[in-house]
Amino acid sequence: FNSAGAGIFGHLSDSKLGRKGSLTVVCILNAIFGISTAFSPNYWIYTLLRFLTGFSTGGVGLCAFVLATEPIGPTKRGIAGMSTFYFFSAGIALLSAIAYAFKSWRHLYIASSVPSFLFLFLVLPFISESPRWFLVRGRVTHATNLMSAIAKSNGRHLPDAAILALDDDISKQSTQIEETAQSGSLIDVIRSPITRIRLILAVAINFMCAVVYYGLSLNVVNLDTNIYLTVAVNAVAEMPAFLFTAVLLDLCGRKPLAIGTMWFSGGFCLAGSLMKGAGNWKIVRMGCGVLGIFGMAGTYNLLYIYTAELFPTVVRNAALGSATQASQMGAILAPFVVVLGGGLPFAVFAGCGIVGGALAFYLPETLNKPLYDTMGGLEDGEQRDCLLSV
């Protein structure tokens, strides 16, 4: 249901609801279903509410990330995107403390659902819709006004003669801005040879990355250590990975960094699979797991930025939603890998990390490339890049 929510709200955020509208809806649903779970009278109602909570949660990170990064220019987009994940890791670390404090599962569901209500009233009212979404929906005046407000907040001024236009209009050298809504769906992504191969690779890489990321987190049950402490250590280990990735993101580029972090994680997972015995070896295996999460946390969050930059605005959330669905499928598979026990989980995680890094070789670099708005604009841009390379 989580993956279904990511796909549905990914489509809705590209079309009718927009990024902010979709985020508002999923936060409301997440809070209502989460708190309602605490009052479940029987198992079947509990199960239904967990399904519905998973459905709404699937769109939260997706919509929030795109809304936070879409208005950012290419020079700051990487740093801005990576900074959002500090809150994700901080939330996991905080959840460990909340779970330790609230032993009752009913109280835990209430405590973990309250942040969604707080976000609705304390954060969302101060967030604006994405100007790119306004533009592709034909609401040029709204997009222009919002860009003027952004410029003013940065101590700058948007020239009165400035005109916002879709990349389709620019490529056609149109002198008249068409205030018509552009639409797109996964059908358009699959139909285009350029975006089709990107989607297949993004889905496969996100799937493998999620198997490793969630699998290493769940694999603490096989390490015979304090579960609360290990989960907290794993969450804290992710934070330096975000800083490391944010620093190198604009220096090395998206593609080399994605390959490097996946192979880094895969290498330590391979080492962990070879560690056997008790005593100090348990600490060594735990260290391999922490370093594996360090590498894969950088990849996992980098893929959000990378995938978003691979697709135009008109289908960005739909494509990112598909990648997120694949990621959730990997998360579903991860527990089945963990129950294998012994060194096998580490071996599977190593294989996923190494193969995922190899697949990333076939993706294009997006560093300092523009965020295209339409499918036509993307195709024109790719043709220009091909001509320039020749």
mmCIF file of C-alpha atoms in Angstrom:
data_model
loop_
_atom_site.group_PDB
_atom_site.id
_atom_site.type_symbol
_atom_site.label_atom_id
_atom_site.label_comp_id
_atom_site.label_asym_id
_atom_site.label_seq_id
_atom_site.Cartn_x
_atom_site.Cartn_y
_atom_site.Cartn_z
ATOM 1 C CA PHE A 1 0.000 0.000 0.000
ATOM 2 C CA ASN A 2 2.934 2.321 0.633
ATOM 3 C CA SER A 3 4.175 1.804 -2.919
ATOM 4 C CA ALA A 4 0.644 2.269 -4.268
ATOM 5 C CA GLY A 5 0.371 5.567 -2.406
ATOM 6 C CA ALA A 6 3.676 6.734 -3.878
ATOM 7 C CA GLY A 7 2.454 6.004 -7.402
ATOM 8 C CA ILE A 8 -0.992 7.554 -6.995
ATOM 9 C CA PHE A 9 0.112 10.692 -5.202
ATOM 10 C CA GLY A 10 3.049 11.010 -7.580
ATOM 11 C CA HIS A 11 0.544 11.236 -10.441
ATOM 12 C CA LEU A 12 -1.793 13.586 -8.536
ATOM 13 C CA SER A 13 1.037 15.944 -7.634
ATOM 14 C CA ASP A 14 1.942 16.217 -11.316
ATOM 15 C CA SER A 15 -1.677 16.846 -12.316
ATOM 16 C CA LYS A 16 -4.624 18.189 -10.315
ATOM 17 C CA LEU A 17 -3.446 18.542 -6.718
ATOM 18 C CA GLY A 18 0.049 19.895 -7.245
ATOM 19 C CA ARG A 19 3.017 19.348 -4.960
ATOM 20 C CA LYS A 20 1.697 21.314 -1.964
ATOM 21 C CA GLY A 21 -1.872 20.069 -2.346
ATOM 22 C CA SER A 22 -0.757 16.438 -2.410
ATOM 23 C CA LEU A 23 1.510 16.962 0.589
ATOM 24 C CA THR A 24 -1.376 18.511 2.530
ATOM 25 C CA VAL A 25 -3.685 15.587 1.751
ATOM 26 C CA VAL A 26 -1.165 12.881 2.670
ATOM 27 C CA CYS A 27 -0.268 14.596 5.963
ATOM 28 C CA ILE A 28 -3.952 14.806 6.940
ATOM 29 C CA LEU A 29 -4.552 11.166 6.043
ATOM 30 C CA ASN A 30 -1.349 10.043 7.742
ATOM 31 C CA ALA A 31 -2.294 11.766 11.006
ATOM 32 C CA ILE A 32 -5.904 10.546 10.994
ATOM 33 C CA PHE A 33 -5.112 6.925 10.157
ATOM 34 C CA GLY A 34 -2.118 6.823 12.505
ATOM 35 C CA ILE A 35 -4.023 8.062 15.533
ATOM 36 C CA SER A 36 -7.058 5.941 14.669
ATOM 37 C CA THR A 37 -4.834 2.856 14.748
ATOM 38 C CA ALA A 38 -4.255 3.419 18.462
ATOM 39 C CA PHE A 39 -7.980 2.881 19.078
ATOM 40 C CA SER A 40 -8.357 -0.283 16.980
ATOM 41 C CA PRO A 41 -10.930 -2.562 18.637
ATOM 42 C CA ASN A 42 -9.707 -5.715 16.898
ATOM 43 C CA TYR A 43 -7.004 -7.111 14.634
ATOM 44 C CA TRP A 44 -8.877 -6.611 11.357
ATOM 45 C CA ILE A 45 -9.541 -2.910 11.973
ATOM 46 C CA TYR A 46 -5.906 -2.553 13.014
ATOM 47 C CA THR A 47 -4.735 -4.185 9.786
ATOM 48 C CA LEU A 48 -7.002 -1.996 7.645
ATOM 49 C CA LEU A 49 -5.765 1.189 9.310
ATOM 50 C CA ARG A 50 -2.126 0.116 8.887
ATOM 51 C CA PHE A 51 -2.762 -0.428 5.190
ATOM 52 C CA LEU A 52 -4.347 3.025 4.896
ATOM 53 C CA THR A 53 -1.502 4.616 6.871
ATOM 54 C CA GLY A 54 1.008 2.973 4.561
ATOM 55 C CA PHE A 55 -0.932 4.262 1.552
ATOM 56 C CA SER A 56 -0.832 7.876 2.784
ATOM 57 C CA THR A 57 2.763 7.686 3.989
ATOM 58 C CA GLY A 58 3.900 6.653 0.518
ATOM 59 C CA GLY A 59 3.374 10.165 -0.816
ATOM 60 C CA VAL A 60 4.861 12.173 2.057
ATOM 61 C CA GLY A 61 8.575 12.020 1.302
ATOM 62 C CA LEU A 62 7.997 12.087 -2.460
ATOM 63 C CA CYS A 63 5.902 15.283 -2.491
ATOM 64 C CA ALA A 64 7.963 17.015 0.205
ATOM 65 C CA PHE A 65 11.262 16.388 -1.568
ATOM 66 C CA VAL A 66 10.141 17.630 -4.987
ATOM 67 C CA LEU A 67 8.425 20.662 -3.455
ATOM 68 C CA ALA A 68 11.625 21.538 -1.577
ATOM 69 C CA THR A 69 14.035 21.135 -4.485
ATOM 70 C CA GLU A 70 12.146 22.049 -7.666
ATOM 71 C CA PRO A 71 12.460 25.839 -7.228
ATOM 72 C CA ILE A 72 16.217 25.584 -6.518
ATOM 73 C CA GLY A 73 18.757 26.407 -9.223
ATOM 74 C CA PRO A 74 21.278 23.819 -10.474
ATOM 75 C CA THR A 75 24.230 25.135 -8.413
ATOM 76 C CA LYS A 76 22.448 24.728 -5.058
ATOM 77 C CA ARG A 77 19.986 21.934 -5.840
ATOM 78 C CA GLY A 78 22.261 19.121 -4.684
ATOM 79 C CA ILE A 79 23.046 20.648 -1.298
ATOM 80 C CA ALA A 80 19.422 21.632 -0.737
ATOM 81 C CA GLY A 81 18.216 18.140 -1.624
ATOM 82 C CA MET A 82 20.686 16.366 0.634
ATOM 83 C CA SER A 83 19.921 18.693 3.551
ATOM 84 C CA THR A 84 16.315 17.451 3.627
ATOM 85 C CA PHE A 85 17.430 13.973 4.638
ATOM 86 C CA TYR A 86 18.981 15.113 7.904
ATOM 87 C CA PHE A 87 15.426 15.441 9.179
ATOM 88 C CA PHE A 88 14.627 11.915 8.007
ATOM 89 C CA SER A 89 17.552 10.403 9.938
ATOM 90 C CA ALA A 90 16.842 12.610 12.938
ATOM 91 C CA GLY A 91 13.278 11.282 12.861
ATOM 92 C CA ILE A 92 14.495 7.671 12.919
ATOM 93 C CA ALA A 93 16.810 8.396 15.843
ATOM 94 C CA LEU A 94 13.963 10.199 17.625
ATOM 95 C CA LEU A 95 11.634 7.288 16.917
ATOM 96 C CA SER A 96 14.019 4.987 18.795
ATOM 97 C CA ALA A 97 13.753 7.272 21.823
ATOM 98 C CA ILE A 98 9.948 7.505 21.486
ATOM 99 C CA ALA A 99 9.643 3.710 21.202
ATOM 100 C CA TYR A 100 11.789 3.339 24.317
ATOM 101 C CA ALA A 101 9.621 5.852 26.236
ATOM 102 C CA PHE A 102 6.224 4.560 25.064
ATOM 103 C CA LYS A 103 6.155 0.821 25.649
ATOM 104 C CA SER A 104 2.438 0.588 24.805
ATOM 105 C CA TRP A 105 1.861 0.261 21.065
ATOM 106 C CA ARG A 106 -1.298 2.367 21.330
ATOM 107 C CA HIS A 107 0.576 5.250 22.917
ATOM 108 C CA LEU A 108 3.387 4.850 20.386
ATOM 109 C CA TYR A 109 1.006 5.267 17.421
ATOM 110 C CA ILE A 110 -0.406 8.466 18.908
ATOM 111 C CA ALA A 111 3.027 9.910 19.704
ATOM 112 C CA SER A 112 4.376 9.107 16.224
ATOM 113 C CA SER A 113 1.324 10.611 14.468
ATOM 114 C CA VAL A 114 1.339 13.977 16.253
ATOM 115 C CA PRO A 115 4.195 15.390 14.074
ATOM 116 C CA SER A 116 1.944 15.192 10.999
ATOM 117 C CA PHE A 117 -0.583 17.506 12.667
ATOM 118 C CA LEU A 118 2.178 19.865 13.768
ATOM 119 C CA PHE A 119 3.525 19.978 10.215
ATOM 120 C CA LEU A 120 0.078 20.855 8.868
ATOM 121 C CA PHE A 121 -0.342 23.886 11.110
ATOM 122 C CA LEU A 122 3.217 25.077 11.780
ATOM 123 C CA VAL A 123 5.008 24.467 8.457
ATOM 124 C CA LEU A 124 2.690 24.008 5.466
ATOM 125 C CA PRO A 125 1.007 27.448 5.704
ATOM 126 C CA PHE A 126 4.401 29.046 5.066
ATOM 127 C CA ILE A 127 5.273 26.888 2.034
ATOM 128 C CA SER A 128 4.459 27.971 -1.517
ATOM 129 C CA GLU A 129 3.521 25.740 -4.430
ATOM 130 C CA SER A 130 6.268 24.946 -6.937
ATOM 131 C CA PRO A 131 6.517 27.667 -9.623
ATOM 132 C CA ARG A 132 7.430 24.988 -12.159
ATOM 133 C CA TRP A 133 4.144 23.186 -11.482
ATOM 134 C CA PHE A 134 2.250 26.458 -11.959
ATOM 135 C CA LEU A 135 4.056 26.947 -15.260
ATOM 136 C CA VAL A 136 3.319 23.497 -16.710
ATOM 137 C CA ARG A 137 -0.314 23.854 -15.618
ATOM 138 C CA GLY A 138 -0.596 27.042 -17.689
ATOM 139 C CA ARG A 139 -0.839 29.353 -14.665
ATOM 140 C CA VAL A 140 1.910 31.704 -15.828
ATOM 141 C CA THR A 141 0.719 34.652 -13.718
ATOM 142 C CA HIS A 142 0.885 32.579 -10.518
ATOM 143 C CA ALA A 143 4.357 31.341 -11.445
ATOM 144 C CA THR A 144 5.573 34.867 -12.199
ATOM 145 C CA ASN A 145 4.209 36.273 -8.939
ATOM 146 C CA LEU A 146 5.809 33.476 -6.967
ATOM 147 C CA MET A 147 9.168 33.976 -8.678
ATOM 148 C CA SER A 148 8.952 37.689 -7.868
ATOM 149 C CA ALA A 149 8.318 36.839 -4.211
ATOM 150 C CA ILE A 150 11.286 34.441 -4.169
ATOM 151 C CA ALA A 151 13.540 37.066 -5.748
ATOM 152 C CA LYS A 152 12.384 39.656 -3.204
ATOM 153 C CA SER A 153 13.104 37.323 -0.282
ATOM 154 C CA ASN A 154 16.640 36.899 -1.672
ATOM 155 C CA GLY A 155 17.143 40.651 -1.853
ATOM 156 C CA ARG A 156 16.802 40.678 -5.632
ATOM 157 C CA HIS A 157 14.279 41.929 -8.156
ATOM 158 C CA LEU A 158 12.619 40.107 -11.030
ATOM 159 C CA PRO A 159 12.730 42.482 -14.040
ATOM 160 C CA ASP A 160 9.334 43.702 -15.220
ATOM 161 C CA ALA A 161 10.148 42.537 -18.726
ATOM 162 C CA ALA A 162 10.974 38.997 -17.561
ATOM 163 C CA ILE A 163 8.830 36.285 -19.132
ATOM 164 C CA LEU A 164 8.468 32.769 -17.793
ATOM 165 C CA ALA A 165 8.125 30.193 -20.520
ATOM 166 C CA LEU A 166 8.198 26.437 -20.899
ATOM 167 C CA ASP A 167 11.268 24.985 -22.572
ATOM 168 C CA ASP A 168 8.997 23.929 -25.472
ATOM 169 C CA ASP A 169 8.162 27.569 -26.107
ATOM 170 C CA ILE A 170 11.821 28.571 -25.842
ATOM 171 C CA SER A 171 12.977 25.884 -28.269
ATOM 172 C CA LYS A 172 10.346 27.020 -30.762
ATOM 173 C CA GLN A 173 11.337 30.667 -30.186
ATOM 174 C CA SER A 174 7.706 31.440 -29.495
ATOM 175 C CA THR A 175 6.907 35.099 -28.897
ATOM 176 C CA GLN A 176 3.587 34.339 -27.237
ATOM 177 C CA ILE A 177 3.292 32.402 -23.998
ATOM 178 C CA GLU A 178 0.565 29.808 -24.135
ATOM 179 C CA GLU A 179 -1.362 29.647 -20.877
ATOM 180 C CA THR A 180 -2.441 26.064 -21.448
ATOM 181 C CA ALA A 181 -1.888 23.163 -19.078
ATOM 182 C CA GLN A 182 0.704 20.599 -20.047
ATOM 183 C CA SER A 183 0.005 17.058 -18.927
ATOM 184 C CA GLY A 184 2.002 13.871 -18.775
ATOM 185 C CA SER A 185 1.862 10.377 -17.346
ATOM 186 C CA LEU A 186 3.905 7.210 -17.083
ATOM 187 C CA ILE A 187 2.619 6.297 -20.549
ATOM 188 C CA ASP A 188 4.530 9.286 -21.929
ATOM 189 C CA VAL A 189 7.631 8.277 -19.976
ATOM 190 C CA ILE A 190 7.509 4.741 -21.381
ATOM 191 C CA ARG A 191 6.693 5.936 -24.896
ATOM 192 C CA SER A 192 9.825 8.095 -25.147
ATOM 193 C CA PRO A 193 13.037 6.089 -25.831
ATOM 194 C CA ILE A 194 15.045 8.556 -23.721
ATOM 195 C CA THR A 195 12.949 8.428 -20.576
ATOM 196 C CA ARG A 196 12.005 4.755 -20.942
ATOM 197 C CA ILE A 197 15.553 3.479 -20.401
ATOM 198 C CA ARG A 198 16.053 5.996 -17.605
ATOM 199 C CA LEU A 199 12.928 4.785 -15.840
ATOM 200 C CA ILE A 200 13.927 1.118 -16.111
ATOM 201 C CA LEU A 201 17.388 1.816 -14.706
ATOM 202 C CA ALA A 202 16.055 4.100 -11.960
ATOM 203 C CA VAL A 203 13.508 1.482 -10.893
ATOM 204 C CA ALA A 204 16.112 -1.309 -10.794
ATOM 205 C CA ILE A 205 18.700 0.765 -8.909
ATOM 206 C CA ASN A 206 16.174 2.077 -6.387
ATOM 207 C CA PHE A 207 14.943 -1.462 -5.763
ATOM 208 C CA MET A 208 18.426 -2.818 -5.053
ATOM 209 C CA CYS A 209 19.366 0.185 -2.975
ATOM 210 C CA ALA A 210 16.288 -0.260 -0.781
ATOM 211 C CA VAL A 211 17.025 -3.952 -0.215
ATOM 212 C CA VAL A 212 20.416 -2.974 1.204
ATOM 213 C CA TYR A 213 19.301 0.151 3.078
ATOM 214 C CA TYR A 214 16.335 -1.393 4.868
ATOM 215 C CA GLY A 215 17.923 -4.805 5.094
ATOM 216 C CA LEU A 216 20.952 -3.536 6.983
ATOM 217 C CA SER A 217 18.672 -1.675 9.386
ATOM 218 C CA LEU A 218 16.614 -4.822 10.020
ATOM 219 C CA ASN A 219 19.667 -7.069 10.157
ATOM 220 C CA VAL A 220 20.405 -5.844 13.691
ATOM 221 C CA VAL A 221 18.399 -8.855 14.902
ATOM 222 C CA ASN A 222 21.182 -11.119 13.575
ATOM 223 C CA LEU A 223 23.987 -9.154 15.257
ATOM 224 C CA ASP A 224 23.088 -10.140 18.841
ATOM 225 C CA THR A 225 23.533 -6.582 20.151
ATOM 226 C CA ASN A 226 21.292 -4.053 21.958
ATOM 227 C CA ILE A 227 18.570 -3.376 19.368
ATOM 228 C CA TYR A 228 17.710 0.150 20.577
ATOM 229 C CA LEU A 229 21.359 1.201 20.628
ATOM 230 C CA THR A 230 22.140 -0.371 17.255
ATOM 231 C CA VAL A 231 19.161 1.277 15.524
ATOM 232 C CA ALA A 232 20.159 4.658 16.983
ATOM 233 C CA VAL A 233 23.805 4.166 15.908
ATOM 234 C CA ASN A 234 22.698 3.229 12.393
ATOM 235 C CA ALA A 235 20.513 6.356 12.181
ATOM 236 C CA VAL A 236 23.284 8.608 13.461
ATOM 237 C CA ALA A 237 25.736 6.982 11.013
ATOM 238 C CA GLU A 238 23.573 8.221 8.142
ATOM 239 C CA MET A 239 24.056 11.891 9.008
ATOM 240 C CA PRO A 240 27.787 12.087 8.135
ATOM 241 C CA ALA A 241 26.890 10.271 4.902
ATOM 242 C CA PHE A 242 24.566 13.123 3.950
ATOM 243 C CA LEU A 243 27.285 15.708 4.590
ATOM 244 C CA PHE A 244 29.843 13.616 2.704
ATOM 245 C CA THR A 245 27.496 13.225 -0.257
ATOM 246 C CA ALA A 246 26.420 16.880 -0.214
ATOM 247 C CA VAL A 247 30.060 18.030 -0.369
ATOM 248 C CA LEU A 248 30.994 15.688 -3.214
ATOM 249 C CA LEU A 249 27.719 15.952 -5.120
ATOM 250 C CA ASP A 250 28.696 19.032 -7.088
ATOM 251 C CA LEU A 251 32.393 18.124 -7.232
ATOM 252 C CA CYS A 252 32.172 14.565 -8.544
ATOM 253 C CA GLY A 253 28.746 14.626 -10.155
ATOM 254 C CA ARG A 254 25.657 12.510 -9.556
ATOM 255 C CA LYS A 255 26.695 9.472 -11.592
ATOM 256 C CA PRO A 256 30.215 8.841 -10.195
ATOM 257 C CA LEU A 257 29.011 9.434 -6.650
ATOM 258 C CA ALA A 258 26.087 7.028 -7.042
ATOM 259 C CA ILE A 259 28.419 4.337 -8.354
ATOM 260 C CA GLY A 260 31.029 4.989 -5.654
ATOM 261 C CA THR A 261 28.641 4.955 -2.687
ATOM 262 C CA MET A 262 26.899 1.776 -3.844
ATOM 263 C CA TRP A 263 30.203 -0.014 -4.332
ATOM 264 C CA PHE A 264 31.456 1.313 -0.988
ATOM 265 C CA SER A 265 28.421 -0.173 0.733
ATOM 266 C CA GLY A 266 28.625 -3.380 -1.286
ATOM 267 C CA GLY A 267 32.285 -3.818 -0.369
ATOM 268 C CA PHE A 268 31.668 -3.605 3.370
ATOM 269 C CA CYS A 269 28.641 -5.871 3.096
ATOM 270 C CA LEU A 270 30.855 -8.406 1.334
ATOM 271 C CA ALA A 271 33.370 -8.117 4.168
ATOM 272 C CA GLY A 272 30.560 -8.578 6.710
ATOM 273 C CA SER A 273 29.454 -11.783 5.005
ATOM 274 C CA LEU A 274 32.936 -13.243 5.537
ATOM 275 C CA MET A 275 33.045 -12.434 9.268
ATOM 276 C CA LYS A 276 32.197 -15.465 11.409
ATOM 277 C CA GLY A 277 32.383 -16.306 15.082
ATOM 278 C CA ALA A 278 31.513 -14.549 18.333
ATOM 279 C CA GLY A 279 33.281 -12.060 20.591
ATOM 280 C CA ASN A 280 35.115 -9.323 18.731
ATOM 281 C CA TRP A 281 33.820 -10.582 15.406
ATOM 282 C CA LYS A 282 30.328 -9.424 16.376
ATOM 283 C CA ILE A 283 31.683 -5.906 16.783
ATOM 284 C CA VAL A 284 33.444 -6.154 13.418
ATOM 285 C CA ARG A 285 30.223 -7.318 11.722
ATOM 286 C CA MET A 286 28.343 -4.479 13.357
ATOM 287 C CA GLY A 287 31.012 -2.074 12.069
ATOM 288 C CA CYS A 288 30.637 -3.466 8.550
ATOM 289 C CA GLY A 289 26.884 -2.973 8.831
ATOM 290 C CA VAL A 290 27.273 0.626 10.016
ATOM 291 C CA LEU A 291 29.686 1.434 7.167
ATOM 292 C CA GLY A 292 27.358 -0.324 4.732
ATOM 293 C CA ILE A 293 24.494 1.890 5.887
ATOM 294 C CA PHE A 294 26.825 4.906 5.697
ATOM 295 C CA GLY A 295 27.465 4.257 2.010
ATOM 296 C CA MET A 296 23.938 3.226 1.085
ATOM 297 C CA ALA A 297 22.353 6.138 2.983
ATOM 298 C CA GLY A 298 24.324 8.469 0.733
ATOM 299 C CA THR A 299 23.116 6.549 -2.328
ATOM 300 C CA TYR A 300 19.528 6.236 -1.171
ATOM 301 C CA ASN A 301 19.091 9.974 -0.767
ATOM 302 C CA LEU A 302 21.244 10.888 -3.748
ATOM 303 C CA LEU A 303 18.893 8.810 -5.909
ATOM 304 C CA TYR A 304 16.023 11.148 -5.037
ATOM 305 C CA ILE A 305 17.981 14.079 -6.460
ATOM 306 C CA TYR A 306 19.343 12.102 -9.394
ATOM 307 C CA THR A 307 15.965 10.614 -10.374
ATOM 308 C CA ALA A 308 14.201 13.975 -10.090
ATOM 309 C CA GLU A 309 16.752 15.542 -12.448
ATOM 310 C CA LEU A 310 16.419 12.767 -15.021
ATOM 311 C CA PHE A 311 12.778 13.566 -15.853
ATOM 312 C CA PRO A 312 10.924 16.766 -16.875
ATOM 313 C CA THR A 313 8.539 18.621 -14.571
ATOM 314 C CA VAL A 314 5.401 17.377 -16.307
ATOM 315 C CA VAL A 315 6.162 13.753 -15.324
ATOM 316 C CA ARG A 316 8.749 14.222 -12.564
ATOM 317 C CA ASN A 317 6.643 13.091 -9.625
ATOM 318 C CA ALA A 318 5.091 10.241 -11.598
ATOM 319 C CA ALA A 319 8.543 8.907 -12.518
ATOM 320 C CA LEU A 320 9.871 9.500 -9.020
ATOM 321 C CA GLY A 321 6.765 7.776 -7.689
ATOM 322 C CA SER A 322 7.555 4.690 -9.786
ATOM 323 C CA ALA A 323 11.115 4.657 -8.470
ATOM 324 C CA THR A 324 9.739 5.019 -4.947
ATOM 325 C CA GLN A 325 7.354 2.122 -5.561
ATOM 326 C CA ALA A 326 10.329 -0.008 -6.582
ATOM 327 C CA SER A 327 12.113 1.152 -3.441
ATOM 328 C CA GLN A 328 9.159 0.078 -1.303
ATOM 329 C CA MET A 329 9.137 -3.322 -2.993
ATOM 330 C CA GLY A 330 12.786 -3.640 -2.030
ATOM 331 C CA ALA A 331 11.858 -2.716 1.540
ATOM 332 C CA ILE A 332 9.201 -5.469 1.498
ATOM 333 C CA LEU A 333 11.766 -8.012 0.288
ATOM 334 C CA ALA A 334 14.430 -6.961 2.829
ATOM 335 C CA PRO A 335 12.932 -8.849 5.830
ATOM 336 C CA PHE A 336 12.887 -12.073 3.821
ATOM 337 C CA VAL A 337 16.604 -11.629 3.182
ATOM 338 C CA VAL A 338 17.270 -10.924 6.854
ATOM 339 C CA VAL A 339 15.609 -14.150 8.033
ATOM 340 C CA LEU A 340 18.153 -16.151 6.026
ATOM 341 C CA GLY A 341 20.498 -15.576 8.959
ATOM 342 C CA GLY A 342 24.228 -16.061 9.197
ATOM 343 C CA GLY A 343 26.359 -14.377 6.551
ATOM 344 C CA LEU A 344 23.804 -14.772 3.745
ATOM 345 C CA PRO A 345 22.015 -11.419 4.294
ATOM 346 C CA PHE A 346 25.313 -9.563 4.035
ATOM 347 C CA ALA A 347 26.133 -11.501 0.848
ATOM 348 C CA VAL A 348 22.798 -10.554 -0.753
ATOM 349 C CA PHE A 349 23.275 -6.909 0.256
ATOM 350 C CA ALA A 350 26.760 -6.965 -1.260
ATOM 351 C CA GLY A 351 25.437 -8.306 -4.554
ATOM 352 C CA CYS A 352 22.689 -5.663 -4.716
ATOM 353 C CA GLY A 353 25.144 -2.846 -4.013
ATOM 354 C CA ILE A 354 27.663 -3.990 -6.616
ATOM 355 C CA VAL A 355 25.079 -4.687 -9.356
ATOM 356 C CA GLY A 356 23.263 -1.407 -8.619
ATOM 357 C CA GLY A 357 26.508 0.514 -9.049
ATOM 358 C CA ALA A 358 27.152 -1.242 -12.366
ATOM 359 C CA LEU A 359 23.691 -0.279 -13.680
ATOM 360 C CA ALA A 360 24.320 3.377 -12.813
ATOM 361 C CA PHE A 361 27.026 3.429 -15.525
ATOM 362 C CA TYR A 362 24.222 3.541 -18.105
ATOM 363 C CA LEU A 363 22.577 6.692 -16.703
ATOM 364 C CA PRO A 364 23.534 10.164 -17.995
ATOM 365 C CA GLU A 365 25.164 12.781 -15.801
ATOM 366 C CA THR A 366 22.805 15.578 -14.697
ATOM 367 C CA LEU A 367 25.259 17.873 -12.884
ATOM 368 C CA ASN A 368 24.630 21.521 -13.865
ATOM 369 C CA LYS A 369 22.039 20.406 -16.411
ATOM 370 C CA PRO A 370 18.717 22.309 -16.510
ATOM 371 C CA LEU A 371 15.514 20.887 -15.092
ATOM 372 C CA TYR A 372 13.394 20.465 -18.209
ATOM 373 C CA ASP A 373 9.682 21.197 -17.985
ATOM 374 C CA THR A 374 8.225 19.178 -20.870
ATOM 375 C CA MET A 375 8.979 15.969 -22.726
ATOM 376 C CA GLY A 376 9.681 17.954 -25.885
ATOM 377 C CA GLY A 377 12.093 20.222 -24.049
ATOM 378 C CA LEU A 378 13.998 17.205 -22.697
ATOM 379 C CA GLU A 379 14.258 15.603 -26.113
ATOM 380 C CA ASP A 380 15.466 18.869 -27.694
ATOM 381 C CA GLY A 381 18.029 19.282 -24.930
ATOM 382 C CA GLU A 382 19.334 15.749 -25.415
ATOM 383 C CA GLN A 383 19.665 16.337 -29.152
ATOM 384 C CA ARG A 384 21.659 19.532 -28.535
ATOM 385 C CA ASP A 385 23.956 17.687 -26.117
ATOM 386 C CA CYS A 386 24.539 14.964 -28.701
ATOM 387 C CA LEU A 387 25.412 17.532 -31.384
ATOM 388 C CA LEU A 388 27.785 19.361 -29.040
ATOM 389 C CA SER A 389 29.538 16.110 -28.081
ATOM 390 C CA VAL A 390 30.033 15.286 -31.755
#
